[in-house]
Amino acid sequence: MEQINLNIEGLKNFISESEINEYAKITGRCNNDLHDKTGLGNDFLGWVNLPNEINNQQELIDTAKKIAEDIEVMVVIGIGGSYLGAKAIIDALSNNFSNFETKLGKPKIVYAGHNISEDYLHELLLFLNSKEWGITVISKSGTTTEPALAFRILKNELEERYGEQIAGNRIIAITDEKKGALRQLADTEKYKTFVIPDDVGGRYSVLTPVGLLPIAIAGFDINELIRGAQYMYKRISNNERYENNIAEQYAAVRNALYKKGKTVEILVNYNPKLHFIAEWWKQLYGESEGKENKGIFPASVDFTTDLHSMGQYIQEGVRNIFETVISVKLPENKLTVPKDELDLDGLNYLSGKRIDDINKMAELGTSIAHIDGNVPNIKIEIPVINEFYLGQLIYFFEKACGISGYALGVNPFDQPGVEAYKKNMFALLEKPGFEKETAEIKKRL
Ligand code: PA5
């Protein structure tokens, strides 16, 4: 069977084998720490064995099928780790234009609670006005302002339209088992609920109901996704030697590059369906590693689109960048370039070629140009985009992130920095309990 590969040929001119080997041993130890729970943040390691411990997939599938009978649109409310994983997988598997047609039994997923834009919420309400819809509200803490605001507004709208009873049947809550405002509300209103395990942080939660339920509602095969994660689990477990362990290798080369001043990693795709895989990846790596004044800055581009914008900087700007390219071997569909009698656009030399062949030459030409321009290149090769390989990819990135964070010397499972803006926002909004902070911040304005 074809599998996901990590290709580091494009690093040859930049880091030596001995520089990589320095990290090979370290990453092996870090992988042990993840399995043995002997590293920092070890109360948040529930995701490590998750692929083999999921036991509620049938309930998730049944719930998804049942709610799909009544709705055309499911609004998934959540922010950060509570929505990015689902959106990443759903976008990767969806037809680019499928959200333009909605019908009963085949729900489309739209998102809310990931911004505080009045226009966004207003326009969403207008869109939902002519649709049959429901809500999946996701918040581990149950107190995050953005999703709580969106839920209050959308719940009101749903109740006004259908009455409390029917609206209640169209709301599913995914939250903590016992604590938090959302748990309390869900229990009071008797919503259908799913639990986010205590020991799994938001950005590592795709394989919990946080990701699995929306993905199942969108009609995709969560069993295959889990099977992919299980397959990758074996490939990159701490029993697998470094030579075969692509998570340890990816973590090792990232750290070796960082040590040599490559402080920005750009995740590159050549297929717009993967745009949100990069958004999810940025949260995973940014929140896990960016602390204590350390960490690679995770960025992303969609090629070839961004070759016409960011391409200039990547080729010739500050040389602190390396690229990780997600290279998909085969597209799902086939389309060739037609011949044209006049050939005024000069494209007849490509006639009969598949569009993907041209994309692949753009990819190859770009890697060569960027390597020549001193941008080290890592390639993650995936045979095709489907649930099985996406399940593998997610677990690969999660595991490599935990290993890489440990190798960097940080706790990859906390996010203390996220609180700073919240404290200021609450102070400015004069939230009860923030009186001292309000007085302090007002003096600064
Ligand atoms: O990774 C994380 O922990 C965060 O991004 C959270 O997922 C995000 O802040 C949402 O939190 P919650 O699910 O508690 O609303």
PDB file of N, CA and C and ligand atoms in Angstrom, residues 78-83 138-144 147 196 201-205 283 287 415 418 422, ligand 1:
ATOM      1  N   GLY A  78     -17.817  27.352  17.210  1.00  0.00           N
ATOM      2  CA  GLY A  78     -16.608  27.048  17.980  1.00  0.00           C
ATOM      3  C   GLY A  78     -15.472  27.914  17.472  1.00  0.00           C
ATOM      4  N   ILE A  79     -14.406  27.977  18.247  1.00  0.00           N
ATOM      5  CA  ILE A  79     -13.245  28.780  17.829  1.00  0.00           C
ATOM      6  C   ILE A  79     -11.973  27.997  18.132  1.00  0.00           C
ATOM      7  N   GLY A  80     -10.889  28.307  17.416  1.00  0.00           N
ATOM      8  CA  GLY A  80      -9.600  27.641  17.656  1.00  0.00           C
ATOM      9  C   GLY A  80      -9.748  26.138  17.464  1.00  0.00           C
ATOM     10  N   GLY A  81      -9.256  25.407  18.441  1.00  0.00           N
ATOM     11  CA  GLY A  81      -9.299  23.952  18.355  1.00  0.00           C
ATOM     12  C   GLY A  81     -10.709  23.389  18.326  1.00  0.00           C
ATOM     13  N   SER A  82     -11.693  24.214  18.644  1.00  0.00           N
ATOM     14  CA  SER A  82     -13.065  23.711  18.636  1.00  0.00           C
ATOM     15  C   SER A  82     -13.744  23.859  17.284  1.00  0.00           C
ATOM     16  N   TYR A  83     -13.015  24.337  16.256  1.00  0.00           N
ATOM     17  CA  TYR A  83     -13.627  24.302  14.921  1.00  0.00           C
ATOM     18  C   TYR A  83     -12.637  24.021  13.794  1.00  0.00           C
ATOM     19  N   ILE A 138     -19.741  23.908  20.151  1.00  0.00           N
ATOM     20  CA  ILE A 138     -18.565  23.201  20.682  1.00  0.00           C
ATOM     21  C   ILE A 138     -17.722  24.164  21.509  1.00  0.00           C
ATOM     22  N   SER A 139     -17.572  23.861  22.779  1.00  0.00           N
ATOM     23  CA  SER A 139     -16.659  24.640  23.614  1.00  0.00           C
ATOM     24  C   SER A 139     -16.261  23.796  24.803  1.00  0.00           C
ATOM     25  N   LYS A 140     -14.961  23.562  24.931  1.00  0.00           N
ATOM     26  CA  LYS A 140     -14.503  22.707  26.025  1.00  0.00           C
ATOM     27  C   LYS A 140     -14.729  23.424  27.359  1.00  0.00           C
ATOM     28  N   SER A 141     -14.305  24.689  27.397  1.00  0.00           N
ATOM     29  CA  SER A 141     -14.455  25.439  28.650  1.00  0.00           C
ATOM     30  C   SER A 141     -15.907  25.851  28.844  1.00  0.00           C
ATOM     31  N   GLY A 142     -16.594  26.086  27.737  1.00  0.00           N
ATOM     32  CA  GLY A 142     -17.974  26.542  27.815  1.00  0.00           C
ATOM     33  C   GLY A 142     -18.086  28.023  28.123  1.00  0.00           C
ATOM     34  N   THR A 143     -16.945  28.714  28.223  1.00  0.00           N
ATOM     35  CA  THR A 143     -17.003  30.125  28.606  1.00  0.00           C
ATOM     36  C   THR A 143     -16.354  31.041  27.580  1.00  0.00           C
ATOM     37  N   THR A 144     -15.921  30.505  26.457  1.00  0.00           N
ATOM     38  CA  THR A 144     -15.228  31.343  25.469  1.00  0.00           C
ATOM     39  C   THR A 144     -16.214  32.356  24.864  1.00  0.00           C
ATOM     40  N   PRO A 147     -17.734  31.953  20.794  1.00  0.00           N
ATOM     41  CA  PRO A 147     -18.806  30.986  20.561  1.00  0.00           C
ATOM     42  C   PRO A 147     -20.024  31.206  21.458  1.00  0.00           C
ATOM     43  N   ILE A 196     -15.961  16.200  25.547  1.00  0.00           N
ATOM     44  CA  ILE A 196     -14.549  16.387  25.175  1.00  0.00           C
ATOM     45  C   ILE A 196     -13.733  15.902  26.372  1.00  0.00           C
ATOM     46  N   GLY A 201      -6.503  18.621  24.771  1.00  0.00           N
ATOM     47  CA  GLY A 201      -6.636  20.063  24.546  1.00  0.00           C
ATOM     48  C   GLY A 201      -7.300  20.337  23.200  1.00  0.00           C
ATOM     49  N   GLY A 202      -7.821  21.559  23.036  1.00  0.00           N
ATOM     50  CA  GLY A 202      -8.575  21.915  21.833  1.00  0.00           C
ATOM     51  C   GLY A 202      -7.867  21.559  20.534  1.00  0.00           C
ATOM     52  N   ARG A 203      -6.599  21.947  20.419  1.00  0.00           N
ATOM     53  CA  ARG A 203      -5.918  21.774  19.123  1.00  0.00           C
ATOM     54  C   ARG A 203      -5.538  20.325  18.839  1.00  0.00           C
ATOM     55  N   TYR A 204      -5.701  19.434  19.819  1.00  0.00           N
ATOM     56  CA  TYR A 204      -5.429  18.002  19.610  1.00  0.00           C
ATOM     57  C   TYR A 204      -6.741  17.198  19.592  1.00  0.00           C
ATOM     58  N   SER A 205      -7.866  17.915  19.341  1.00  0.00           N
ATOM     59  CA  SER A 205      -9.168  17.259  19.582  1.00  0.00           C
ATOM     60  C   SER A 205      -9.910  16.794  18.328  1.00  0.00           C
ATOM     61  N   GLN A 283      -2.454  26.647  13.986  1.00  0.00           N
ATOM     62  CA  GLN A 283      -2.868  26.704  15.391  1.00  0.00           C
ATOM     63  C   GLN A 283      -2.107  25.661  16.203  1.00  0.00           C
ATOM     64  N   GLU A 287       0.394  27.505  18.749  1.00  0.00           N
ATOM     65  CA  GLU A 287       0.012  27.491  20.169  1.00  0.00           C
ATOM     66  C   GLU A 287       0.878  26.527  20.967  1.00  0.00           C
ATOM     67  N   GLN A 415      -1.346  27.091  26.719  1.00  0.00           N
ATOM     68  CA  GLN A 415      -1.412  28.282  25.863  1.00  0.00           C
ATOM     69  C   GLN A 415      -1.653  29.502  26.736  1.00  0.00           C
ATOM     70  N   VAL A 418      -2.672  33.088  25.395  1.00  0.00           N
ATOM     71  CA  VAL A 418      -3.977  33.388  24.796  1.00  0.00           C
ATOM     72  C   VAL A 418      -4.826  34.248  25.747  1.00  0.00           C
ATOM     73  N   LYS A 422      -7.766  38.437  26.242  1.00  0.00           N
ATOM     74  CA  LYS A 422      -9.077  38.259  26.876  1.00  0.00           C
ATOM     75  C   LYS A 422      -9.191  39.165  28.099  1.00  0.00           C
TER      76      LYS A 422
HETATM   77  O1  PA5 B   1      -6.294  24.889  21.460  1.00  0.00           O
HETATM   78  C1  PA5 B   1      -6.969  25.436  22.324  1.00  0.00           C
HETATM   79  O2  PA5 B   1      -7.041  24.990  23.461  1.00  0.00           O
HETATM   80  C2  PA5 B   1      -7.763  26.712  22.023  1.00  0.00           C
HETATM   81  O3  PA5 B   1      -7.585  27.147  20.732  1.00  0.00           O
HETATM   82  C3  PA5 B   1      -9.228  26.424  22.228  1.00  0.00           C
HETATM   83  O4  PA5 B   1      -9.594  25.349  21.421  1.00  0.00           O
HETATM   84  C4  PA5 B   1     -10.093  27.631  21.900  1.00  0.00           C
HETATM   85  O5  PA5 B   1      -9.688  28.719  22.642  1.00  0.00           O
HETATM   86  C5  PA5 B   1     -11.555  27.318  22.191  1.00  0.00           C
HETATM   87  O6  PA5 B   1     -11.739  26.977  23.528  1.00  0.00           O
HETATM   88  P1  PA5 B   1     -13.080  26.328  24.051  1.00  0.00           P
HETATM   89  O7  PA5 B   1     -13.275  25.042  23.362  1.00  0.00           O
HETATM   90  O8  PA5 B   1     -12.874  26.155  25.518  1.00  0.00           O
HETATM   91  O9  PA5 B   1     -14.203  27.300  23.749  1.00  0.00           O
END
